[in-house]
Coordinates of C-alpha atoms in Angstrom, one line a residue:
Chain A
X17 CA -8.3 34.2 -212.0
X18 CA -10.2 37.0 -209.4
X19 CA -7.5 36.0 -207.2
X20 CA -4.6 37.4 -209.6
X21 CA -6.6 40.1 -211.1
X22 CA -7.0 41.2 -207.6
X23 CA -3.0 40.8 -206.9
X24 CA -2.1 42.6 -210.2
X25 CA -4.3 45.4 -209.7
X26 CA -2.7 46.2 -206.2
X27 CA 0.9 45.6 -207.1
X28 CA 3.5 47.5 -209.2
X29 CA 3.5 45.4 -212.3
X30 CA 5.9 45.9 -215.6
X31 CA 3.2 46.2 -218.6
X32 CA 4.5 46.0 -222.0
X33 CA 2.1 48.4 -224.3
X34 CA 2.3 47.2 -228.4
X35 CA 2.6 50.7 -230.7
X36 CA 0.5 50.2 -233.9
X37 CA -2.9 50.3 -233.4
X38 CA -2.4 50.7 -229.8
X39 CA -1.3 54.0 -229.3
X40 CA -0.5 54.9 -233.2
X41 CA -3.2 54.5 -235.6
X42 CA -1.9 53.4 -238.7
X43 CA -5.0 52.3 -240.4
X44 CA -6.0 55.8 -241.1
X45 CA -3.0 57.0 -242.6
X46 CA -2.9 53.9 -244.6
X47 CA -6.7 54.8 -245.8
X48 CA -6.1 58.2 -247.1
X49 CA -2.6 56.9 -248.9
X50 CA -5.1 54.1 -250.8
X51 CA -7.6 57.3 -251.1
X52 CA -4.8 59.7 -252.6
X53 CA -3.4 56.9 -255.0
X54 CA -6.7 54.8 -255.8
X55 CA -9.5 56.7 -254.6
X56 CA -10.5 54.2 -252.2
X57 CA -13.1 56.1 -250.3
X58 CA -12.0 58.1 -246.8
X59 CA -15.0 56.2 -244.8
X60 CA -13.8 52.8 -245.6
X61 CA -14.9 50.5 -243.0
X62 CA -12.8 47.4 -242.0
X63 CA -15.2 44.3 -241.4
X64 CA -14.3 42.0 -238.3
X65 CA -11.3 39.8 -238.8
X66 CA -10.3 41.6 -241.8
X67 CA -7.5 43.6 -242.4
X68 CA -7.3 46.8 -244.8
X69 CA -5.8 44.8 -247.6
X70 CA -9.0 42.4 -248.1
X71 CA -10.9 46.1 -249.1
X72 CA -8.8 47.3 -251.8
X73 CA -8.9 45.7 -255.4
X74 CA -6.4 42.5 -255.8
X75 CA -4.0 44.1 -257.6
X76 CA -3.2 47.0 -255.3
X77 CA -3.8 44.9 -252.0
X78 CA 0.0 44.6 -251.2
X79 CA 0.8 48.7 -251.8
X80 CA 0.8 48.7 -247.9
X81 CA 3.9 47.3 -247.6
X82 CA 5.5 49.7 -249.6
X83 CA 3.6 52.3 -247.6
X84 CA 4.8 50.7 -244.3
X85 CA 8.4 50.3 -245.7
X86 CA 8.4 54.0 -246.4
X87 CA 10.7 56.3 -244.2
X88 CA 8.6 58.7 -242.6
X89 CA 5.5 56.0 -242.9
X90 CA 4.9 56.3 -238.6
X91 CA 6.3 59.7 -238.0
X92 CA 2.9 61.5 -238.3
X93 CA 0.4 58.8 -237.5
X94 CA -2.2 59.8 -235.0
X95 CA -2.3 58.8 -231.6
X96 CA -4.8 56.6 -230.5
X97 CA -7.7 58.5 -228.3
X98 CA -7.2 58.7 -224.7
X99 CA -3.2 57.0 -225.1
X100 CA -1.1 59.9 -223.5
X101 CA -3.1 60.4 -220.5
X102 CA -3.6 56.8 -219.6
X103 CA -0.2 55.6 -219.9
X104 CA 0.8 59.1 -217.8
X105 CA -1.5 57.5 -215.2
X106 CA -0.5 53.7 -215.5
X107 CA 3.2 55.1 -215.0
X108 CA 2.2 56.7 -211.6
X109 CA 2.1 53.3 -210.7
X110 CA 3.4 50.8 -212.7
X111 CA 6.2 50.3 -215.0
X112 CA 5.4 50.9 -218.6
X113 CA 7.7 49.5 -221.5
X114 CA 6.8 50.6 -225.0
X115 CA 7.3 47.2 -227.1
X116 CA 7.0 47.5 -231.0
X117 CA 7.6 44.9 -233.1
X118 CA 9.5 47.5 -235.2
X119 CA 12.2 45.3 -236.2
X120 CA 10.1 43.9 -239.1
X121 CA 10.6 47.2 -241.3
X122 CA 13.9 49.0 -240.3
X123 CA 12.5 52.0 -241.6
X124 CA 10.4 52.5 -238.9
X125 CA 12.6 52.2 -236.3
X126 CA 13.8 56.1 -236.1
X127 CA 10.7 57.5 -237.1
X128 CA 9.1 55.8 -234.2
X129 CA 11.7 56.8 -231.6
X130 CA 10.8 60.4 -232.4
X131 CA 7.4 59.9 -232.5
X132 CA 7.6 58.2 -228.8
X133 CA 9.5 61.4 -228.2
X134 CA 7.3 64.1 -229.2
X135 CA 4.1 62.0 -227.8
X136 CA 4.8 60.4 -225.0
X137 CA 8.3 62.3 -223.8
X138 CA 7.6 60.6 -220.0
X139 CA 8.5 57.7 -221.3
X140 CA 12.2 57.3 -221.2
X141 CA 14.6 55.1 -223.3
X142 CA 15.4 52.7 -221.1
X143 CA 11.7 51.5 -221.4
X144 CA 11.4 51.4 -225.3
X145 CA 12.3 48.1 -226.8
X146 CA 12.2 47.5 -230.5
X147 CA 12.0 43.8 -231.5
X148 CA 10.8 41.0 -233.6
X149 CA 9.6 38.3 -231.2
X150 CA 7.8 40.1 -228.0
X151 CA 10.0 37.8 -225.8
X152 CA 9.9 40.2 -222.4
X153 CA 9.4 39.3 -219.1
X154 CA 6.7 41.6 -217.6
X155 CA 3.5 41.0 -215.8
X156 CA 1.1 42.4 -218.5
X157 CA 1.5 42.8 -222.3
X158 CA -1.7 45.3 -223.9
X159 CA -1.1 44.3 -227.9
X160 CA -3.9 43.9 -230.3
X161 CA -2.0 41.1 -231.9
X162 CA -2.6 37.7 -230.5
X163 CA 0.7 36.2 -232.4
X164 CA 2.5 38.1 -229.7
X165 CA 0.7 36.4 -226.8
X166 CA 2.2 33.0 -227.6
X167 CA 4.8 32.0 -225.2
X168 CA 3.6 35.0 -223.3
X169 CA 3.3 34.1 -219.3
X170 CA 1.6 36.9 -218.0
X171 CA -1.7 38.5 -218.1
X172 CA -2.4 39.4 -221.8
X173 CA -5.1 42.4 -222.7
X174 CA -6.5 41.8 -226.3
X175 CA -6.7 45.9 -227.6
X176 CA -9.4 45.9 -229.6
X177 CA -9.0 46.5 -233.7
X178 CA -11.1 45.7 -236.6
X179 CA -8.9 42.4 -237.4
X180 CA -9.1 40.8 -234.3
X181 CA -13.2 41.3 -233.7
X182 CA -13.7 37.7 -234.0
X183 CA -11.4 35.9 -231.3
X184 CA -13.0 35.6 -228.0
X185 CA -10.6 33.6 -226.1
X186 CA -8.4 36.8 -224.7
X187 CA -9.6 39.3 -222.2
X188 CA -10.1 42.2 -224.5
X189 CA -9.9 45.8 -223.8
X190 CA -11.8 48.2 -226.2
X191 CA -10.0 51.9 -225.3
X192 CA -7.5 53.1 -223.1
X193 CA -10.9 54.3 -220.6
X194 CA -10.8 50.3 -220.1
X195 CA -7.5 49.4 -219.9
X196 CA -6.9 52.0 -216.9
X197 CA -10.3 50.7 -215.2
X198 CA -8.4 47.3 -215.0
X199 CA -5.4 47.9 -214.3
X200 CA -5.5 50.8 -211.8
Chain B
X7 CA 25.4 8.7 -231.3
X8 CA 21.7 8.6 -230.6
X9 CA 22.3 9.6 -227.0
X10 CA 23.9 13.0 -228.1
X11 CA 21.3 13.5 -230.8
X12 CA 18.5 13.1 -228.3
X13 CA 20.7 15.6 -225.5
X14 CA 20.9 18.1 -228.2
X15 CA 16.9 18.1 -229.4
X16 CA 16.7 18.7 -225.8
X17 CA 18.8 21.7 -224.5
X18 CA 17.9 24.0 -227.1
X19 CA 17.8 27.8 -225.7
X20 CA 17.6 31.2 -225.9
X21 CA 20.7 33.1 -225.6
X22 CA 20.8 36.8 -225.5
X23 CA 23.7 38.2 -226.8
X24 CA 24.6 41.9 -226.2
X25 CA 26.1 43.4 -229.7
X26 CA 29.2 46.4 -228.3
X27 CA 31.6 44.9 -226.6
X28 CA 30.9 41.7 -227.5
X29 CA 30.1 41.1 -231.3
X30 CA 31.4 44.8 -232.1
X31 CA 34.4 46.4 -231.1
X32 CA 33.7 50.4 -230.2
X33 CA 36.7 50.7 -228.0
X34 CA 39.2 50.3 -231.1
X35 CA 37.5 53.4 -233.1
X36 CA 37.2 55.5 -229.7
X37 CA 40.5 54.9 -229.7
X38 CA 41.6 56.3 -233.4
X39 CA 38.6 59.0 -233.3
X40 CA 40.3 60.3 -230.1
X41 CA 43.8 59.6 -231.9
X42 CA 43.0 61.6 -234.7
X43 CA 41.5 64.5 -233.0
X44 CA 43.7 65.1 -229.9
X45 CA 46.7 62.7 -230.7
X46 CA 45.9 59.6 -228.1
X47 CA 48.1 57.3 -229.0
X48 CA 47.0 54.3 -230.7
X49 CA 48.0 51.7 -229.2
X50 CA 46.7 53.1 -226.0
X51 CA 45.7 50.3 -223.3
X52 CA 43.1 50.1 -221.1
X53 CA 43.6 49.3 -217.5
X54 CA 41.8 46.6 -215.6
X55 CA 38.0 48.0 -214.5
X56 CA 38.8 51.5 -216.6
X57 CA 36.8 52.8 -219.3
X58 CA 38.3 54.8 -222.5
X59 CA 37.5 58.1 -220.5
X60 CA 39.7 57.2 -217.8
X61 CA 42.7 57.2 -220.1
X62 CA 42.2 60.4 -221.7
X63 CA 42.7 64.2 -220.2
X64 CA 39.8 65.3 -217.9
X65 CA 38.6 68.3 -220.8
X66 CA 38.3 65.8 -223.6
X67 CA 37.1 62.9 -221.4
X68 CA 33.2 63.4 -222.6
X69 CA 34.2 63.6 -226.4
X70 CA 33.1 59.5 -226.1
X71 CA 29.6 60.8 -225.9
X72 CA 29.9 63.3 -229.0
X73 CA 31.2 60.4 -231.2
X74 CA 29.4 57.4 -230.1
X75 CA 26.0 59.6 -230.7
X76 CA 27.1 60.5 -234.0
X77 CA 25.7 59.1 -237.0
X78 CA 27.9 56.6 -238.7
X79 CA 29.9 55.7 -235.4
X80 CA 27.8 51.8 -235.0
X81 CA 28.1 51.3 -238.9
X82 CA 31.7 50.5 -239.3
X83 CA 32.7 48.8 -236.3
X84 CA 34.8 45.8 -236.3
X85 CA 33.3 42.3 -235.8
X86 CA 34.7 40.5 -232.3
X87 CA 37.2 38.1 -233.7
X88 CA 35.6 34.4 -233.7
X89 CA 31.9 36.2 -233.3
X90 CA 30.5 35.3 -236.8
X91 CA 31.3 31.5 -237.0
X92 CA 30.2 31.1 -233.0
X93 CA 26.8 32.6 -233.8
X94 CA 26.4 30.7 -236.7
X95 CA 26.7 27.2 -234.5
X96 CA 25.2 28.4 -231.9
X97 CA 22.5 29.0 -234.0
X98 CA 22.7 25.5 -235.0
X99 CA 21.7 24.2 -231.7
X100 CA 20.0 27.1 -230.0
X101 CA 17.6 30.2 -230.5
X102 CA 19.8 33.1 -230.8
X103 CA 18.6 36.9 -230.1
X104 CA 21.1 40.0 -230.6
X105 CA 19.7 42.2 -227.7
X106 CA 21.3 45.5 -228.0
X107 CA 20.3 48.8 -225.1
X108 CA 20.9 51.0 -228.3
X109 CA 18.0 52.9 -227.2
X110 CA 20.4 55.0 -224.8
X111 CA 21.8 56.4 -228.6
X112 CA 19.5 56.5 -230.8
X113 CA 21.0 57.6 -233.8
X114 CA 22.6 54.0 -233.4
X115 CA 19.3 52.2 -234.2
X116 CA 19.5 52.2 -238.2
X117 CA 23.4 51.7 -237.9
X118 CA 23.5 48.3 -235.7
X119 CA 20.8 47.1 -237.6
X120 CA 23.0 47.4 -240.9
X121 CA 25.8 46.4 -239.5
X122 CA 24.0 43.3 -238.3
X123 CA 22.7 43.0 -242.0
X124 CA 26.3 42.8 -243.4
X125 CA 28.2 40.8 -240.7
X126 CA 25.6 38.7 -239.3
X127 CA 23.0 38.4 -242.0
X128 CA 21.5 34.7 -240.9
X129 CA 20.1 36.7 -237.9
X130 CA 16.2 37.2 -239.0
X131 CA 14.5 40.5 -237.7
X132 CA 12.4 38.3 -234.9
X133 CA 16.0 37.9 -233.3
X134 CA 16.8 41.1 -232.8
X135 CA 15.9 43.4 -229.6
X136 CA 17.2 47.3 -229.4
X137 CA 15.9 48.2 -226.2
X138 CA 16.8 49.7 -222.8
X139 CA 16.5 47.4 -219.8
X140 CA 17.4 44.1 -220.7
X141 CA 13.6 42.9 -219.6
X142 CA 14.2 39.5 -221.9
X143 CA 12.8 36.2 -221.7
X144 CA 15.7 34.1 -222.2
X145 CA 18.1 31.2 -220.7
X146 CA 21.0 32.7 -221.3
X147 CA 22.4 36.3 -221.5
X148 CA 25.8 37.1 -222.7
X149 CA 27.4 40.6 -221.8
X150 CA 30.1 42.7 -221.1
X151 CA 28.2 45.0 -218.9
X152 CA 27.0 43.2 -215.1
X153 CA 24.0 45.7 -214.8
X154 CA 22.4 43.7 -217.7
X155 CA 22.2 41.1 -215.6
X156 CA 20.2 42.3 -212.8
X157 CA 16.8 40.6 -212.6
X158 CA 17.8 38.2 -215.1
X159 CA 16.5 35.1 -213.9
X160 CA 19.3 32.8 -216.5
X161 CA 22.6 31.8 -216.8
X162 CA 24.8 34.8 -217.2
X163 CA 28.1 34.8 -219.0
X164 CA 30.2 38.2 -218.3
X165 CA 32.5 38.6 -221.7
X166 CA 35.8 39.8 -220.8
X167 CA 36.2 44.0 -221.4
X168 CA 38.7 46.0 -219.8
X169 CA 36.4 47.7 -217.7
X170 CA 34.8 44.6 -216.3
X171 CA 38.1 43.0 -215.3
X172 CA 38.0 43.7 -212.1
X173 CA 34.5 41.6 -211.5
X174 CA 34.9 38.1 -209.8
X175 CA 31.4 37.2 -208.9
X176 CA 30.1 36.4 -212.9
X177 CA 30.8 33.1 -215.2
X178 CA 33.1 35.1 -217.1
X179 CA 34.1 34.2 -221.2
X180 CA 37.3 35.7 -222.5
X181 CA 36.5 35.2 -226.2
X182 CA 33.7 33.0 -228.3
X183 CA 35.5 29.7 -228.4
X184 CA 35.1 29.7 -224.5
X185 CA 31.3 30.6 -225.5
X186 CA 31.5 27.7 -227.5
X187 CA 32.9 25.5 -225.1
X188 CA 30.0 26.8 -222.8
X189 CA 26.9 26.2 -224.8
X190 CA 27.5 23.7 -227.8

């Protein structure tokens, strides 16, 4: 394992970088929509292994899919802190592939081209790919879902979010300060 | 009888399959778009290892780019005669993904996924990869254009365009009952 942590960190790898919650941050948009429909309060706190859904009342719990479904839904999320300048320095040596599993809600899919666009404009369009299944043949995938890791051959990087606090089996990475200490 | 069921539970794969060229047919509305605005004929053929712009007069050769970045132009397209009933038994036996570089235009994305909604709607979204390189994890690829199939580890099959005519060194398919032929 030292042995090809040590090769990767030396070599020009292809990393595939997940979007939500990786460098977009929907869980705070989707906290003040609860808060301006069902004044769910602004400093709600998701517990480990839970997502936002087990904190609102039953019978709004699924209004995040129509929120998510919405055009315009990732157009102004917030980028994750520290997510431009890292992935400006992973590309200075490595080749970086935005992969979003944006397939699942077609609405999405423009909306997040232009916000790849206005964020992270270094990234061109030959390394975006918007899919279902993250079936992609690179050396690293960064993705704070661990569905995504199955079938996966490479060297996976857990990014830390409230709903995936409890698995320990997956080298995790808490912020983008980490990811470029490992992979630089 | 149980000799081919066992030889089918055990070559099931993932095939790529590139959408333009291949299940949709751009070169047949280039063709009236340019007809209708600057008189090309219609029945206007393309030469072996030419693309539409070599057929056309040098000032209205980049008018391709104008129309196939329009919205609208991916939405209407006709299907690739045969393409519906192959993917359906392909699907049958194999794992089928649509993996499109419509990244390159990406007014295209919301198009080709409608169009994929209407003419090949037993698809699921986890099939289905807009993206630039073709970075995929899969046995097979199936495409028109040979660049795709640089660092592709799998079996390629080159379907037969005008402008790839000319290429000798792929597994070349003509039409999808050679695909069939192929894979089933």
């Amino acid at each position: 394992m030292l042995v090809f942590q040590l090769l990767t960190t030396f070599v020009n790898m292809k990393i595939a970088i997940d979007m939500d919650e990786v460098l977009a941050d929907p869980i705070h948009k989707f906290i003040q929509l609860y808060h301006r429909d069902y004044g769910i309060p602004l400093d709600l706190k998701i517990h480990a292994g839970n997502e936002i859904y087990h904190h609102v009342p039953e019978h709004i719990n699924d209004k995040w899919f129509d929120y998510i479904n919405a055009k315009g839904f990732f157009r102004d999320l917030p980028v994750i802190e520290g997510a431009v300048e890292a992935l400006k320095r992973l590309q200075e040596q490595h080749e970086v592939y935005i992969v979003s599993a944006a397939m699942e809600f077609p609405n999405s899919l423009e909306d997040k081209y232009h916000w790849l666009a206005e964020h992270f404009p270094f990234i061109g369009w030959k390394n975006i790919i918007f899919c279902g299944e993250k079936i992609v043949n690179t050396d690293v995938m960064i993705d704070d879902r661990a569905k995504n890791f199955i079938n996966f051959k490479g060297r996976t990087l857990l990014f830390t979010s409230p709903h995936n606090l409890l698995l320990t089996q997956y080298e995790r990475v808490d912020n983008w300060h980490q990811v470029l200490e490992k992979l630089l």
